Coordinates of C-alpha atoms in Angstrom, one line a residue:
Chain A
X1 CA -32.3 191.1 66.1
X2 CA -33.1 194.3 64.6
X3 CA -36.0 196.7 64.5
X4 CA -37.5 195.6 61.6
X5 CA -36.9 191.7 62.5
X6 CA -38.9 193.0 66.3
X7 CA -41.8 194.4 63.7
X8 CA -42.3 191.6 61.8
X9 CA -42.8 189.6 64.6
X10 CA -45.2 191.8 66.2
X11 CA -47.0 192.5 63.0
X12 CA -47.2 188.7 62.2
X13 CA -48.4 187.5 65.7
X14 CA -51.3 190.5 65.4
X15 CA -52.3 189.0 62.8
X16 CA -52.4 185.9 63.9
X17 CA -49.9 184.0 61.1
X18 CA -46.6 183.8 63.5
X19 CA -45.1 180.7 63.3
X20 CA -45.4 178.8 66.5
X21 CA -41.5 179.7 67.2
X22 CA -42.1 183.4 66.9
X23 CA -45.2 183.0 68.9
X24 CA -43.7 181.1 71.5
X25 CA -41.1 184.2 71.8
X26 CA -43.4 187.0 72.1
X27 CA -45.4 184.9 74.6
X28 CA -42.3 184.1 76.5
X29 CA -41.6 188.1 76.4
X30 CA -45.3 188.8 77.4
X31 CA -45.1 186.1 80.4
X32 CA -41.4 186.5 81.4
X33 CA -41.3 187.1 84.9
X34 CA -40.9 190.5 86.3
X35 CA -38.5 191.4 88.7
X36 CA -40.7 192.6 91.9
X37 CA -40.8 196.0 92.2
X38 CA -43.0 195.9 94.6
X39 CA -46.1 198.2 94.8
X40 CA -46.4 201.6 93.3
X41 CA -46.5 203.3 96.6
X42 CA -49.7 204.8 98.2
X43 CA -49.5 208.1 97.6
X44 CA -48.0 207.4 93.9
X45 CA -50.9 204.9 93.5
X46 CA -54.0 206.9 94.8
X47 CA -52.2 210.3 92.6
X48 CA -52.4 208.0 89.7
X49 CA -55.6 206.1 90.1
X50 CA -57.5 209.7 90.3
X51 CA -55.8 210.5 87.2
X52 CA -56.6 207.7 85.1
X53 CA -60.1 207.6 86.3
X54 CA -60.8 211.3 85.8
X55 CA -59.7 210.5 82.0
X56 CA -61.6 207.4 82.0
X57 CA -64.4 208.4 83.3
X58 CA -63.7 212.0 81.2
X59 CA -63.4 211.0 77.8
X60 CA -65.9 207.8 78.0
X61 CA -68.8 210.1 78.9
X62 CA -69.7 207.6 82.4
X63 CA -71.3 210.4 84.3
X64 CA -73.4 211.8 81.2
X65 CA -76.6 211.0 81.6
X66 CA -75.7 207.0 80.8
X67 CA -76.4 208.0 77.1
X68 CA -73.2 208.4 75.0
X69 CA -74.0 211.2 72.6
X70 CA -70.8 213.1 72.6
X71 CA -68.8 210.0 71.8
X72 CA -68.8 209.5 68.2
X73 CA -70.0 206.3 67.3
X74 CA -67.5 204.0 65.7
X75 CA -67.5 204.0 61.9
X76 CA -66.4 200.2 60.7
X77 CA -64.6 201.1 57.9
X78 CA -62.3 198.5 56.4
X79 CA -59.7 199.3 59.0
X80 CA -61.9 199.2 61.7
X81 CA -62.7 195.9 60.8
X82 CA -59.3 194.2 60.0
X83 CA -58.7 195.3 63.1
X84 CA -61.2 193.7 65.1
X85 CA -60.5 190.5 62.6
X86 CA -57.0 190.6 64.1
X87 CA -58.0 191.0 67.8
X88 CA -60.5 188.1 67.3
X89 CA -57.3 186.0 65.7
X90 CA -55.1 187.2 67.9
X91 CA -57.7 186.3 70.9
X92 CA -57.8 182.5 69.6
X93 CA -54.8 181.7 69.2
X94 CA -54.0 182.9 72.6
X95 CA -56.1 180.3 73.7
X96 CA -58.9 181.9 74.9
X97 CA -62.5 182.3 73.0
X98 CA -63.6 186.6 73.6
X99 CA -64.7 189.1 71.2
X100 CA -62.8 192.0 71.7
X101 CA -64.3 194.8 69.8
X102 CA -62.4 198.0 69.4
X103 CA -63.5 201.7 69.9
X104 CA -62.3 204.1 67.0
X105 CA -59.0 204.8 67.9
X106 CA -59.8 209.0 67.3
X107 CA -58.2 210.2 70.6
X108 CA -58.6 213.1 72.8
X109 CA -56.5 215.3 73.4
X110 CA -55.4 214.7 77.3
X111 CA -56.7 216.5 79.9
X112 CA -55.3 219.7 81.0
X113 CA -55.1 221.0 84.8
X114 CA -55.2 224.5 86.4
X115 CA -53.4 225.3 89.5
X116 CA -54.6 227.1 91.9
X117 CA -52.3 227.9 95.0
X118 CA -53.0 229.6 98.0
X119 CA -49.9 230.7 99.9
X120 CA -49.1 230.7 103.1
X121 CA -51.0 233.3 105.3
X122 CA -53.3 234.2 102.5
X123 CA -56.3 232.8 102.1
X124 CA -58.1 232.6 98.5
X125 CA -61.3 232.0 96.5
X126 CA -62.0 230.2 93.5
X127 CA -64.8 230.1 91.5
X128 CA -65.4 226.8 89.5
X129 CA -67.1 227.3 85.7
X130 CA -70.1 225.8 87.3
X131 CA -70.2 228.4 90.2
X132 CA -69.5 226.2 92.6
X133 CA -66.6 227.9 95.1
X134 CA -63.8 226.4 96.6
X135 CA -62.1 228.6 99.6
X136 CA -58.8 227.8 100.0
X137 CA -57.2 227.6 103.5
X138 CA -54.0 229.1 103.3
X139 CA -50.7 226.5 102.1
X140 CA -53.1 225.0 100.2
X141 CA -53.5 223.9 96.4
X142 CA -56.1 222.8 93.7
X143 CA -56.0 221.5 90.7
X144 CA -59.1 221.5 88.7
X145 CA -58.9 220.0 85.0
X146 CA -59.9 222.3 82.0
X147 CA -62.8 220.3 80.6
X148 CA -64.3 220.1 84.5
X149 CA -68.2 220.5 84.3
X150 CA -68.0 219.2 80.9
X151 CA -68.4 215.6 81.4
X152 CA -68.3 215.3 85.0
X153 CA -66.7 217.2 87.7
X154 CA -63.7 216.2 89.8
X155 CA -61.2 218.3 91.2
X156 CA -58.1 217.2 93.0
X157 CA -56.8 219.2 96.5
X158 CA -54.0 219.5 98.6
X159 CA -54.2 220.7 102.1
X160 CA -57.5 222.1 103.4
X161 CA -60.0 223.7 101.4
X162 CA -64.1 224.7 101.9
X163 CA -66.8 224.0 99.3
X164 CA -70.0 225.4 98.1
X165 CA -71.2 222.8 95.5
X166 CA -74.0 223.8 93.3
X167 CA -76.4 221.8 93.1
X168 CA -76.5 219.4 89.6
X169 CA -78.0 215.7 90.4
X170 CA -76.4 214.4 87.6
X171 CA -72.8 215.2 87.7
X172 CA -71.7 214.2 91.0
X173 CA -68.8 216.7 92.4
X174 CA -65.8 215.1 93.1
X175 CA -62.4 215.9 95.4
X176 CA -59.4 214.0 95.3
X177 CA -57.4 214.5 98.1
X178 CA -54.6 211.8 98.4
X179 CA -56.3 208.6 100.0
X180 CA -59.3 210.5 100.1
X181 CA -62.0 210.7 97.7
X182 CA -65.6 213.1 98.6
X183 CA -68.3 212.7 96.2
X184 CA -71.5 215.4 96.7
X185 CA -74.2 216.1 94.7
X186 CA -74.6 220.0 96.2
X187 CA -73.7 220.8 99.6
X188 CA -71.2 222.9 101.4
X189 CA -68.3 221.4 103.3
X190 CA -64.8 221.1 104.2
X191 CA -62.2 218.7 103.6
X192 CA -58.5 219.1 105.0
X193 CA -56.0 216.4 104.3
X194 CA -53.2 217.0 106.2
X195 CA -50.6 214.4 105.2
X196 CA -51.1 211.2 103.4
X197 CA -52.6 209.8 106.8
X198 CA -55.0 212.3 108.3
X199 CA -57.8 213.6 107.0
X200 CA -60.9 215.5 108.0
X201 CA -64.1 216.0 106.6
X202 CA -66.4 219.0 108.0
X203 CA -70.1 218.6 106.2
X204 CA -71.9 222.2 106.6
X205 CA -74.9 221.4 104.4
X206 CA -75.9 218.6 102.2
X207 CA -74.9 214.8 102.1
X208 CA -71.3 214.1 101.5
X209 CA -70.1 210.3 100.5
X210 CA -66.5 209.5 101.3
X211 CA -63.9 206.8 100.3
X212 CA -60.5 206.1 101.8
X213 CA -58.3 204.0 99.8
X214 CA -61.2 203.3 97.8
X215 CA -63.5 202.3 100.9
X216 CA -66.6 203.6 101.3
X217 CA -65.6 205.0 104.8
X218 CA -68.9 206.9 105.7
X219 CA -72.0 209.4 104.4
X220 CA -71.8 212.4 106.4
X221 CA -74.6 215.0 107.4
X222 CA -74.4 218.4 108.2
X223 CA -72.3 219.2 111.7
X224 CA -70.7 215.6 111.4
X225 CA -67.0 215.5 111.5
X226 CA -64.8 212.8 110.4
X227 CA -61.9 212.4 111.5
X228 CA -59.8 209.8 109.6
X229 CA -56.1 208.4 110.9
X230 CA -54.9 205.8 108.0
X231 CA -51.9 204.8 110.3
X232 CA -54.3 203.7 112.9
X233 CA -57.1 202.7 110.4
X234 CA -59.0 204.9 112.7
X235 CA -62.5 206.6 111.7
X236 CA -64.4 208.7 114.4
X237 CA -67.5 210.8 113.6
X238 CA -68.4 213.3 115.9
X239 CA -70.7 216.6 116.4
X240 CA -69.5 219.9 115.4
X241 CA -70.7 223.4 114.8
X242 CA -69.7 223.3 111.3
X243 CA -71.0 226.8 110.6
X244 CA -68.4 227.9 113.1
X245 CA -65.7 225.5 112.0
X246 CA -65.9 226.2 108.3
X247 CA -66.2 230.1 108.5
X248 CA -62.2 230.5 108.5
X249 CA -63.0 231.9 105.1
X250 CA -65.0 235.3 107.0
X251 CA -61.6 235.6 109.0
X252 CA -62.5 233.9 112.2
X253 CA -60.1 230.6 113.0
X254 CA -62.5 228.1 115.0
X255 CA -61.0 224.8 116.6
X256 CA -63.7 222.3 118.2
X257 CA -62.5 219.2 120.0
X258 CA -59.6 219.6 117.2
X259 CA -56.4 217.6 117.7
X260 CA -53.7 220.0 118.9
X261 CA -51.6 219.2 116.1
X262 CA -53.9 220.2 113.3
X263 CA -55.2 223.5 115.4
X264 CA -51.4 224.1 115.6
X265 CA -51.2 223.4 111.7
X266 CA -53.8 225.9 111.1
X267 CA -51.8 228.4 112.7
X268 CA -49.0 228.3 111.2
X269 CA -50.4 228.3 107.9
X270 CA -52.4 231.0 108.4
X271 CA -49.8 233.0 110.3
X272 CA -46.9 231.7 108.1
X273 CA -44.9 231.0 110.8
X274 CA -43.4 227.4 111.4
X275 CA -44.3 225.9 114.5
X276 CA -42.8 223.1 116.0
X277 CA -44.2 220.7 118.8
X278 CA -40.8 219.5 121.1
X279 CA -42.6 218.1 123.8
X280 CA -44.5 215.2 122.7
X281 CA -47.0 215.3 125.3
X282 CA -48.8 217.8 123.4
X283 CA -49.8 215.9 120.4
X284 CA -52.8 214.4 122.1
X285 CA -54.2 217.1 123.1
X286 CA -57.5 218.6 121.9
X287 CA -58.6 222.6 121.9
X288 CA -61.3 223.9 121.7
X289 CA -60.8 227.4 120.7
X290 CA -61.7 230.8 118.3
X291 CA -59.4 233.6 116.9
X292 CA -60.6 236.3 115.3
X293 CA -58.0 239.3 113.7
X294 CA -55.4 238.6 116.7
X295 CA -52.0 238.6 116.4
X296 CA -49.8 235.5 116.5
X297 CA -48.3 236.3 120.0
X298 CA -51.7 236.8 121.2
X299 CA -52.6 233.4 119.6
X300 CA -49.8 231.8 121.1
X301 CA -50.8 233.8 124.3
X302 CA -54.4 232.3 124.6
X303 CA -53.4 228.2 123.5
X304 CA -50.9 228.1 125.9
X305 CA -53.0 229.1 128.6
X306 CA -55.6 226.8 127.5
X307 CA -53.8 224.1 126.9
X308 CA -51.2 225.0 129.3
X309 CA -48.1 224.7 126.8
X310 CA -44.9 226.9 127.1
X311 CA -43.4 228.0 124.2
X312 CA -40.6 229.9 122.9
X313 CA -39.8 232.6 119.7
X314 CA -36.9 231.6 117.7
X315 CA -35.3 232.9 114.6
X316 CA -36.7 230.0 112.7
X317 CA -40.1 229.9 114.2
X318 CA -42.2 228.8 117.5
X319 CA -41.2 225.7 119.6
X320 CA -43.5 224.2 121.8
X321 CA -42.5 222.3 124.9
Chain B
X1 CA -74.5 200.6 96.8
X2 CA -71.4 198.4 97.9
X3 CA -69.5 196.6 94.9
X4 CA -66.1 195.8 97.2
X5 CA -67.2 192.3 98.2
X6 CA -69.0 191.3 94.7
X7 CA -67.6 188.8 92.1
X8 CA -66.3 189.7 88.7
X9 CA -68.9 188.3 87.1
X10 CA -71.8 189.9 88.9
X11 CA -69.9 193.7 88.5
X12 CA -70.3 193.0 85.0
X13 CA -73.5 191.9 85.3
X14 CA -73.9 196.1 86.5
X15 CA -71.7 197.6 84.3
X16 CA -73.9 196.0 81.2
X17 CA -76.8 197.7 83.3
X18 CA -74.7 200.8 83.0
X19 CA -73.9 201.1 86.7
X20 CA -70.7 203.9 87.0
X21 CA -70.0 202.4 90.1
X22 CA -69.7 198.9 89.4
X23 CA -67.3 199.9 87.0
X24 CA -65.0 202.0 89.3
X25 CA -64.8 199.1 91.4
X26 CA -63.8 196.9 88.3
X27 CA -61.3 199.7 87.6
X28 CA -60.3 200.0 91.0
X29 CA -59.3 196.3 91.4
X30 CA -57.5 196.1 87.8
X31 CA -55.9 199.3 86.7
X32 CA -52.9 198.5 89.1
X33 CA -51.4 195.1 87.7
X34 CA -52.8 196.5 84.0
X35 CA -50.7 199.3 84.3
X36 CA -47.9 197.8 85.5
X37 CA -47.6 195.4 83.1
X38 CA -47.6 197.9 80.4
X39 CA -44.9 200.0 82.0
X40 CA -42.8 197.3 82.8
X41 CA -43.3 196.0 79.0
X42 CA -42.8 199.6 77.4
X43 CA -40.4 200.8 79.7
X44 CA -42.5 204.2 79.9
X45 CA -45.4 205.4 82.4
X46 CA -46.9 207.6 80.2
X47 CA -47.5 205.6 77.2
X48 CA -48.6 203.0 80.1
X49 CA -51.2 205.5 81.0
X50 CA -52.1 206.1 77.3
X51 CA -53.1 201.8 77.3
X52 CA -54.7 202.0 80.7
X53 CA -57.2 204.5 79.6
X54 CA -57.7 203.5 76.3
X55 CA -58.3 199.5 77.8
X56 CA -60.9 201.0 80.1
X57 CA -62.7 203.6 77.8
X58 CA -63.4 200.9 75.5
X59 CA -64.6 198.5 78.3
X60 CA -67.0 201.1 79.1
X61 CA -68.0 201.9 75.5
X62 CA -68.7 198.3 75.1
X63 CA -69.5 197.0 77.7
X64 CA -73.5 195.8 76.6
X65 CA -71.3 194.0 73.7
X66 CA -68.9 192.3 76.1
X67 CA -68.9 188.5 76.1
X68 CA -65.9 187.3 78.1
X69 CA -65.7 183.2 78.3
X70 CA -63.1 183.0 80.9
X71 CA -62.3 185.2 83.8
X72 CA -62.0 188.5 83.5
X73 CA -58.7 188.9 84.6
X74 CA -57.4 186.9 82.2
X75 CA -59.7 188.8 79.8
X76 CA -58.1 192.4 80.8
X77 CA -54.6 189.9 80.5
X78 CA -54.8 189.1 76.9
X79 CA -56.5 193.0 75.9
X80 CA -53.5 194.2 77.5
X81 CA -51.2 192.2 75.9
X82 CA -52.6 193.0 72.7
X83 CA -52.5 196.7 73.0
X84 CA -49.2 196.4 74.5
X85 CA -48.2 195.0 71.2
X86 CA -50.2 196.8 68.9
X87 CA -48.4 199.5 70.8
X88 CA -45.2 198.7 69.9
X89 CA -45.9 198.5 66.7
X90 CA -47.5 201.7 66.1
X91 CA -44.5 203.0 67.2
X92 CA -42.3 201.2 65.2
X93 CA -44.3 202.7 62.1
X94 CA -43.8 205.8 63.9
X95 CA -40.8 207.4 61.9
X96 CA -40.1 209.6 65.3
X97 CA -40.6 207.1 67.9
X98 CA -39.1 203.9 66.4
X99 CA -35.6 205.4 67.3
X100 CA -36.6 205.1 70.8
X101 CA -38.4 201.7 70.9
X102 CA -35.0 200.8 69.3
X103 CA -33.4 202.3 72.3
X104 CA -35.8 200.9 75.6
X105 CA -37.7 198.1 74.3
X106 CA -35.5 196.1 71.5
X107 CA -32.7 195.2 73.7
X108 CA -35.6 193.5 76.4
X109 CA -36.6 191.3 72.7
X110 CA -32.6 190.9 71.9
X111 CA -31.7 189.8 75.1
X112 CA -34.3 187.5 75.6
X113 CA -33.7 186.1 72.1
X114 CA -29.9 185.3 72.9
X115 CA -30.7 183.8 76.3
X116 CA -33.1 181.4 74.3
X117 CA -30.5 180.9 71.2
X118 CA -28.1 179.9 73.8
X119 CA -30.6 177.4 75.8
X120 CA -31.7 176.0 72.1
X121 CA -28.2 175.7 71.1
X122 CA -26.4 173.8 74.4
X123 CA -29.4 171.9 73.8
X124 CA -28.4 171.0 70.0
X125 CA -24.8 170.5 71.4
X126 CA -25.7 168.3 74.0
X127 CA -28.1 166.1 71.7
X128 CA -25.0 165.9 68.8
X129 CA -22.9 164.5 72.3
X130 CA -25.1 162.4 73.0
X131 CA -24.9 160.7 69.6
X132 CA -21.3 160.2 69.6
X133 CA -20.0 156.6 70.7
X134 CA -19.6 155.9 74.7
X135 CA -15.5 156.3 74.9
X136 CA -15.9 158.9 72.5
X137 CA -18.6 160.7 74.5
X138 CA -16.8 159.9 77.5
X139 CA -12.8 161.5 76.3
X140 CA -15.2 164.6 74.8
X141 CA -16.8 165.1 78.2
X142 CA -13.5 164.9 80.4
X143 CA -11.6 167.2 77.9
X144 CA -15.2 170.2 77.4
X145 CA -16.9 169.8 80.6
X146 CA -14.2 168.4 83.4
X147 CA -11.6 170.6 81.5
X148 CA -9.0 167.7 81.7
X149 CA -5.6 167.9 80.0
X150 CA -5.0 165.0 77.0
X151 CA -2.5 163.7 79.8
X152 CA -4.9 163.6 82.3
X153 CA -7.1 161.9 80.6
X154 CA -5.0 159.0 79.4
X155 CA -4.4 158.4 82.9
X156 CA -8.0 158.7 83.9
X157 CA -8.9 156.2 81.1
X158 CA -5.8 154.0 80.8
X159 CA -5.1 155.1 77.3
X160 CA -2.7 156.2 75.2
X161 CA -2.7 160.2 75.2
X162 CA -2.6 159.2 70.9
X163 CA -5.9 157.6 71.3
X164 CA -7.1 160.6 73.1
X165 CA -6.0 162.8 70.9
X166 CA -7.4 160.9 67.5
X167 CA -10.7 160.4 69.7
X168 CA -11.2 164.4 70.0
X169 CA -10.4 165.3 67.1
X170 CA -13.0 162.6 65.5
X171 CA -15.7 163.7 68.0
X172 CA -15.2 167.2 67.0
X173 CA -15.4 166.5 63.5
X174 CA -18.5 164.7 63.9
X175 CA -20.3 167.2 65.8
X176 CA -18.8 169.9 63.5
X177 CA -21.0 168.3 61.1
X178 CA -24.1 167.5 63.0
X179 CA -24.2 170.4 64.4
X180 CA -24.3 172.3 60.8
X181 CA -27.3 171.0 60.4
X182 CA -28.8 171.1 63.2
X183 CA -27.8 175.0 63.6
X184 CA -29.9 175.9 61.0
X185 CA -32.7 174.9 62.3
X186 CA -31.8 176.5 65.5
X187 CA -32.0 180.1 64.3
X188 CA -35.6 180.5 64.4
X189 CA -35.4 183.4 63.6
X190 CA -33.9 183.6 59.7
X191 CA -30.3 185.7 60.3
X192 CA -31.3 187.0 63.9
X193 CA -29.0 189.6 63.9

């Protein structure tokens, strides 16, 4: 079988005038059975399923006003409509009775993204076209899509970043993060995803709506914190002073009730300096602590009294044990 | 509001309403087997993508239009297969990327075609067999599918290894000649290759 022959086929069976041979081939090639390859992998999945919905959502005009004005309205010319005449036949004979009616085929060009990094010990600020800002906790990354505020706006993140959302009722703001998915109409808040399993979520001001794995997980109000474990399916909601929490941005590193690891996370990012937790009998600890334009030893200094750590300088960073 | 635990039919019944959310959930529970349908069929993620966004874009665009009969999932099934095709065969036209179909999908078509061609044509073979007279059938069996020796299956019978001989050569003859026929038929496909 050549090219052509693989064409024909195709073209034919469109069309709906395959001969039931060729039609029982291309439906055995449509229904063969696949070889399990199992799931796409969470991370892979969640990556992907932001992406496609951003262009979905994007390019069909979903969050504009309900009214499609933008999109140009399909023109029925004649091939317009020998193509709908072929999905029609082609929807019979596959034995089932649906009017598929196609859009104009006119495509977009795809969506473009910007990165925005923020490196280790440096913190940075971004301005979004609407004015809303995003600070960026060191180590940590956005990507925010060239058309955003056009049709709707969504940004994706990685790592820990703080947001002042203007306020638009009818674009929703949107932030991607992994598993995690924030949806605000105009507040100021803080989201920090750590790895693909925890995740936190610091509201300052506002409402904020939040979706794990495409849950609806919780609405937080300001000084709520959620604090979301995927490995442990585990969700807990507590009292902050998010003003104090979310002013990292002003210089001043504030840990409330935080897990030790995350505080610990902090610091190395901000400091750039690896740190490493040996002794696992630290991981469950909480502090409750503030920095503000100290050094790293003094840093060090302080958590280890607190917490009552010891801890040791090496070449390739801090151990703690 | 909360779509997770609604039925198909009644997140339509939103999405016609123009409900974003009831769509994301229809998106949500779809897009996954959609997409890897087309991937596996094309053999490429992006173009996979492409269909994905293009099937739900259109959805959306239509969706006061929409009249589905059956389920939906076998509705997003046979719009997926379609585009899939239609796919294909855009890129066929496609003077740059018919090379590459060539290349990733053909050989999926080829091989499948040979594997049937081979089923449809043990099955000719075995009908012709089954025409042929019982000690005929019986001497062509022992020598093709036992893999006897003439010897061994003179003694097996209790017949001269002459008559064996003369019986395979007249069952080969005779399903040399059925199976002419029949051949043509076969090939489904004019000269598949």
């Amino acid at each position: 079988m050549n090219i052509r022959q693989l064409e024909n086929i195709i073209d034919r069976y469109l069309a709906g005038i395959a001969t039931e041979t060729e039609k029982d081939f291309i439906q055995q090639w449509l229904y063969q059975k696949d070889v399990p390859t199992g799931n796409l992998g969470k991370e892979k999945r969640n990556t992907l399923a932001a992406e496609l919905w951003l262009q979905i959502s994007d390019q069909a005009g979903i969050y504009k006003n309900r009214k499609i004005k933008s999109y140009p309205t399909p023109v029925f010319s004649l091939y317009n409509r020998f193509f709908r005449y072929v999905a029609a036949a082609f929807i019979i004979l596959t034995g089932t009775t649906i009017i598929y009616l196609l859009a104009s085929r006119n495509r977009k060009p795809a969506v473009t993204y910007s990165s925005i990094v923020s490196a280790a010990g440096q913190q940075r600020l971004y301005i979004l076209p609407d004015s809303s800002r995003v600070y960026l906790f060191p180590n940590s990354s956005l990507q925010v899509p060239d058309n955003y505020g056009k049709k709707g706006r969504e940004i994706l993140l990685k790592g820990r970043g703080f947001f002042e959302v203007r306020q638009d009722a009818t674009r929703p703001f949107y932030v991607h993060a992994g598993s995690l998915h924030t949806r605000v109409l105009g507040t100021s808040f803080e989201v920090n995803v750590a790895d693909s399993n925890h995740a936190t979520v610091i509201v300052r001001t506002g409402k904020v709506g939040i979706q794990y794995n495409d849950r609806d997980l919780a609405i937080l109000t300001p000084d709520k914190r959620l604090q979301y474990d995927a490995l442990q399916l585990n969700a807990k909601i507590d009292d902050v002073d998010a003003g104090l929490l979310c002013e990292w941005w002003k210089g001043e590193l504030a840990f409330q009730q935080t897990p030790l690891p995350d505080a610990i996370r902090a610091v190395s990012d901000w400091y750039n300096i690896p740190i490493h937790i040996e002794n696992k009998q630290w991981l469950s600890e909480t502090v409750t602590i503030r920095f503000k334009d100290q050094t790293i030893t003094e840093v060090m200094n302080l958590l280890s009294k607190t917490i009552g750590f010891s801890y040791r300088i090496q070449q390739q960073g801090i151990v703690i044990y | 509001m909360d779509f997770t635990p609604m039925a198909d039919t009644a997140l339509l019944e939103y999405i016609r309403k123009d409900d974003a959310g009831a769509f994301r959930e229809l998106f949500n529970r779809y897009w996954e087997r959609l997409y890897q349908f087309a991937s596996r069929r094309l053999k490429s993620e992006s173009d996979a993508k492409d269909i994905i966004q293009e099937l739900f874009i259109k959805l959306w665009l239509r969706r006061t239009e929409l009249q589905i009969d059956t389920t939906v999932e076998i509705y997003l099934n046979s719009i997926v297969h379609y585009e899939v095709l239609s796919y294909i065969s855009r890129a066929i036209k496609d003077k740059q990327r018919k090379k590459l179909v060539a290349q990733t999908i053909l050989p999926d078509f080829t091989q499948l075609l040979d594997s049937l061609q081979l089923e449809e044509l043990q099955a000719t073979v075995e009908r012709e067999v089954n025409k042929l007279p019982e000690k005929m059938q019986q001497v062509y069996r022992l020598s093709r599918e036992e893999n006897l020796s003439v010897t061994e299956i003179a003694e097996t019978l209790h017949v001269s290894e002459q008559t064996v001989r003369n019986q395979l050569n007249t069952a080969i003859n005779k399903l040399r000649s059925g199976l002419k026929e029949a051949l043509l038929l076969a090939i489904f496909i004019g000269s598949a290759r």
